[in-house]
PDB file of C-alpha atoms in Angstrom:
ATOM      1  CA  MET A   1     -14.717 -13.176   1.437  1.00 94.00           C
ATOM      2  CA  GLN A   2     -11.583 -15.616   2.047  1.00 98.00           C
ATOM      3  CA  ILE A   3      -9.225 -15.853   5.401  1.00 98.00           C
ATOM      4  CA  PHE A   4      -6.901 -17.563   5.076  1.00 98.00           C
ATOM      5  CA  GLY A   5      -5.287 -18.784   8.899  1.00 98.00           C
ATOM      6  CA  LEU A   6      -1.728 -18.709   8.961  1.00 98.00           C
ATOM      7  CA  MET A   7       0.692 -21.135  11.179  1.00 98.00           C
ATOM      8  CA  ILE A   8       4.478 -21.933  11.635  1.00 97.00           C
ATOM      9  CA  VAL A   9       4.363 -24.912  13.942  1.00 97.00           C
ATOM     10  CA  ARG A  10       6.455 -27.566  15.488  1.00 96.00           C
ATOM     11  CA  ASN A  11       6.565 -30.845  16.535  1.00 97.00           C
ATOM     12  CA  GLU A  12       2.164 -29.712  17.346  1.00 97.00           C
ATOM     13  CA  ALA A  13       1.721 -32.748  16.499  1.00 97.00           C
ATOM     14  CA  ASP A  14      -1.196 -33.760  19.605  1.00 97.00           C
ATOM     15  CA  ILE A  15      -3.135 -30.570  18.960  1.00 97.00           C
ATOM     16  CA  LEU A  16      -2.199 -29.101  15.328  1.00 98.00           C
ATOM     17  CA  ARG A  17      -5.192 -31.509  13.277  1.00 97.00           C
ATOM     18  CA  ILE A  18      -8.369 -30.651  15.510  1.00 98.00           C
ATOM     19  CA  ASN A  19      -6.503 -27.449  15.640  1.00 98.00           C
ATOM     20  CA  VAL A  20      -7.605 -26.468  11.884  1.00 98.00           C
ATOM     21  CA  LEU A  21     -10.472 -28.375  11.451  1.00 97.00           C
ATOM     22  CA  HIS A  22     -11.558 -26.368  14.290  1.00 97.00           C
ATOM     23  CA  HIS A  23     -10.981 -22.758  12.404  1.00 97.00           C
ATOM     24  CA  LEU A  24     -12.528 -24.953   9.228  1.00 97.00           C
ATOM     25  CA  ALA A  25     -15.656 -25.104  10.654  1.00 96.00           C
ATOM     26  CA  LEU A  26     -15.251 -21.677  12.099  1.00 95.00           C
ATOM     27  CA  GLY A  27     -15.299 -20.549   8.777  1.00 96.00           C
ATOM     28  CA  VAL A  28     -11.485 -19.724   7.996  1.00 97.00           C
ATOM     29  CA  ASP A  29     -11.738 -21.054   3.706  1.00 98.00           C
ATOM     30  CA  ARG A  30      -8.101 -22.115   3.843  1.00 98.00           C
ATOM     31  CA  PHE A  31      -4.821 -22.437   6.290  1.00 98.00           C
ATOM     32  CA  LEU A  32      -0.938 -21.540   4.988  1.00 98.00           C
ATOM     33  CA  ILE A  33       1.044 -23.481   7.675  1.00 98.00           C
ATOM     34  CA  VAL A  34       5.337 -23.549   8.396  1.00 98.00           C
ATOM     35  CA  ASP A  35       6.643 -26.061   9.920  1.00 97.00           C
ATOM     36  CA  HIS A  36       9.818 -25.446  11.275  1.00 95.00           C
ATOM     37  CA  ASP A  37      11.838 -29.003  11.945  1.00 92.00           C
ATOM     38  CA  SER A  38       9.152 -31.039  13.312  1.00 96.00           C
ATOM     39  CA  ASP A  39      10.259 -34.568  14.536  1.00 94.00           C
ATOM     40  CA  ASP A  40       7.147 -35.807  16.196  1.00 96.00           C
ATOM     41  CA  GLY A  41       4.519 -36.845  12.647  1.00 95.00           C
ATOM     42  CA  THR A  42       3.521 -33.412  12.514  1.00 97.00           C
ATOM     43  CA  GLU A  43       5.130 -33.288   8.999  1.00 95.00           C
ATOM     44  CA  GLN A  44       2.283 -36.425   7.986  1.00 96.00           C
ATOM     45  CA  ILE A  45       0.054 -34.791   9.363  1.00 97.00           C
ATOM     46  CA  LEU A  46       0.120 -31.815   7.474  1.00 97.00           C
ATOM     47  CA  GLU A  47       0.622 -33.977   4.706  1.00 96.00           C
ATOM     48  CA  ASP A  48      -3.648 -35.845   5.779  1.00 96.00           C
ATOM     49  CA  LEU A  49      -4.681 -31.970   5.686  1.00 97.00           C
ATOM     50  CA  CYS A  50      -3.501 -30.875   2.372  1.00 95.00           C
ATOM     51  CA  GLY A  51      -5.854 -33.940   1.043  1.00 92.00           C
ATOM     52  CA  SER A  52      -8.581 -31.049   1.807  1.00 88.00           C
ATOM     53  CA  GLY A  53      -7.337 -28.951  -0.191  1.00 94.00           C
ATOM     54  CA  ARG A  54      -7.931 -26.535   2.075  1.00 97.00           C
ATOM     55  CA  VAL A  55      -4.142 -26.360   3.523  1.00 98.00           C
ATOM     56  CA  CYS A  56      -0.993 -26.091   2.106  1.00 97.00           C
ATOM     57  CA  PHE A  57       2.101 -26.186   3.973  1.00 96.00           C
ATOM     58  CA  THR A  58       5.802 -25.841   3.720  1.00 96.00           C
ATOM     59  CA  ARG A  59       8.755 -27.880   6.058  1.00 95.00           C
ATOM     60  CA  TYR A  60      11.355 -24.572   6.633  1.00 92.00           C
ATOM     61  CA  PHE A  61      14.722 -25.363   8.059  1.00 91.00           C
ATOM     62  CA  GLY A  62      16.531 -21.877   8.776  1.00 89.00           C
ATOM     63  CA  PRO A  63      16.991 -20.536  12.037  1.00 91.00           C
ATOM     64  CA  TYR A  64      13.349 -19.360  13.463  1.00 90.00           C
ATOM     65  CA  ARG A  65      12.682 -15.682  12.105  1.00 93.00           C
ATOM     66  CA  GLN A  66       8.630 -15.562  13.383  1.00 94.00           C
ATOM     67  CA  PRO A  67       8.074 -11.505  11.666  1.00 94.00           C
ATOM     68  CA  GLU A  68       9.409 -12.292   7.962  1.00 95.00           C
ATOM     69  CA  ILE A  69       8.212 -15.462   8.036  1.00 96.00           C
ATOM     70  CA  THR A  70       4.751 -14.670   8.841  1.00 96.00           C
ATOM     71  CA  THR A  71       4.252 -11.523   6.764  1.00 97.00           C
ATOM     72  CA  GLN A  72       5.544 -14.432   3.832  1.00 96.00           C
ATOM     73  CA  LEU A  73       2.738 -16.273   4.436  1.00 97.00           C
ATOM     74  CA  ALA A  74       0.490 -12.816   4.373  1.00 98.00           C
ATOM     75  CA  LEU A  75       2.002 -11.742   1.183  1.00 98.00           C
ATOM     76  CA  GLU A  76       1.355 -15.114  -0.334  1.00 98.00           C
ATOM     77  CA  ALA A  77      -1.916 -15.003   1.291  1.00 98.00           C
ATOM     78  CA  PHE A  78      -2.799 -11.697  -0.949  1.00 97.00           C
ATOM     79  CA  GLN A  79      -2.063 -13.852  -3.493  1.00 98.00           C
ATOM     80  CA  ARG A  80      -3.971 -16.521  -3.292  1.00 97.00           C
ATOM     81  CA  GLY A  81      -6.827 -13.795  -2.714  1.00 97.00           C
ATOM     82  CA  ALA A  82      -7.030 -13.724   0.613  1.00 98.00           C
ATOM     83  CA  ASP A  83      -9.174 -10.632   1.660  1.00 98.00           C
ATOM     84  CA  TRP A  84      -7.518 -11.308   5.481  1.00 97.00           C
ATOM     85  CA  VAL A  85      -5.363 -13.743   7.152  1.00 97.00           C
ATOM     86  CA  ILE A  86      -5.269 -13.691  10.986  1.00 96.00           C
ATOM     87  CA  PRO A  87      -2.664 -15.639  12.176  1.00 96.00           C
ATOM     88  CA  ILE A  88      -3.101 -18.706  14.901  1.00 97.00           C
ATOM     89  CA  ASP A  89      -0.436 -20.203  16.456  1.00 96.00           C
ATOM     90  CA  ALA A  90      -1.272 -24.272  17.604  1.00 95.00           C
ATOM     91  CA  ASP A  91      -2.798 -23.769  21.358  1.00 94.00           C
ATOM     92  CA  GLU A  92      -5.057 -21.546  20.351  1.00 95.00           C
ATOM     93  CA  PHE A  93      -8.317 -22.115  19.847  1.00 96.00           C
ATOM     94  CA  TRP A  94      -9.950 -18.840  18.372  1.00 93.00           C
ATOM     95  CA  TYR A  95     -14.244 -18.912  20.175  1.00 90.00           C
ATOM     96  CA  THR A  96     -16.352 -16.494  17.402  1.00 83.00           C
ATOM     97  CA  PRO A  97     -20.308 -16.568  18.652  1.00 79.00           C
TER      98      PRO A  97
END
């Protein structure tokens, strides 16, 4: 079973790395992330996280359209073999005992 985390982020450099690493440690297999025009170093953190092969991201500069972007991420996750998708905010930390 493949579990994909989906994120749309903007200026989340302060918390993004620990969030992604936390969820990977819980069992999320891969992340698909859209960076919505960050200017605080978020892109560099995403580039570093991509080195693991478990995180992919794209940049988006248009209007913020969360439903459409999330649907596109879910479709991409399905095409990459996802069985489950979990939308996660950068400031949310799931707890699974």
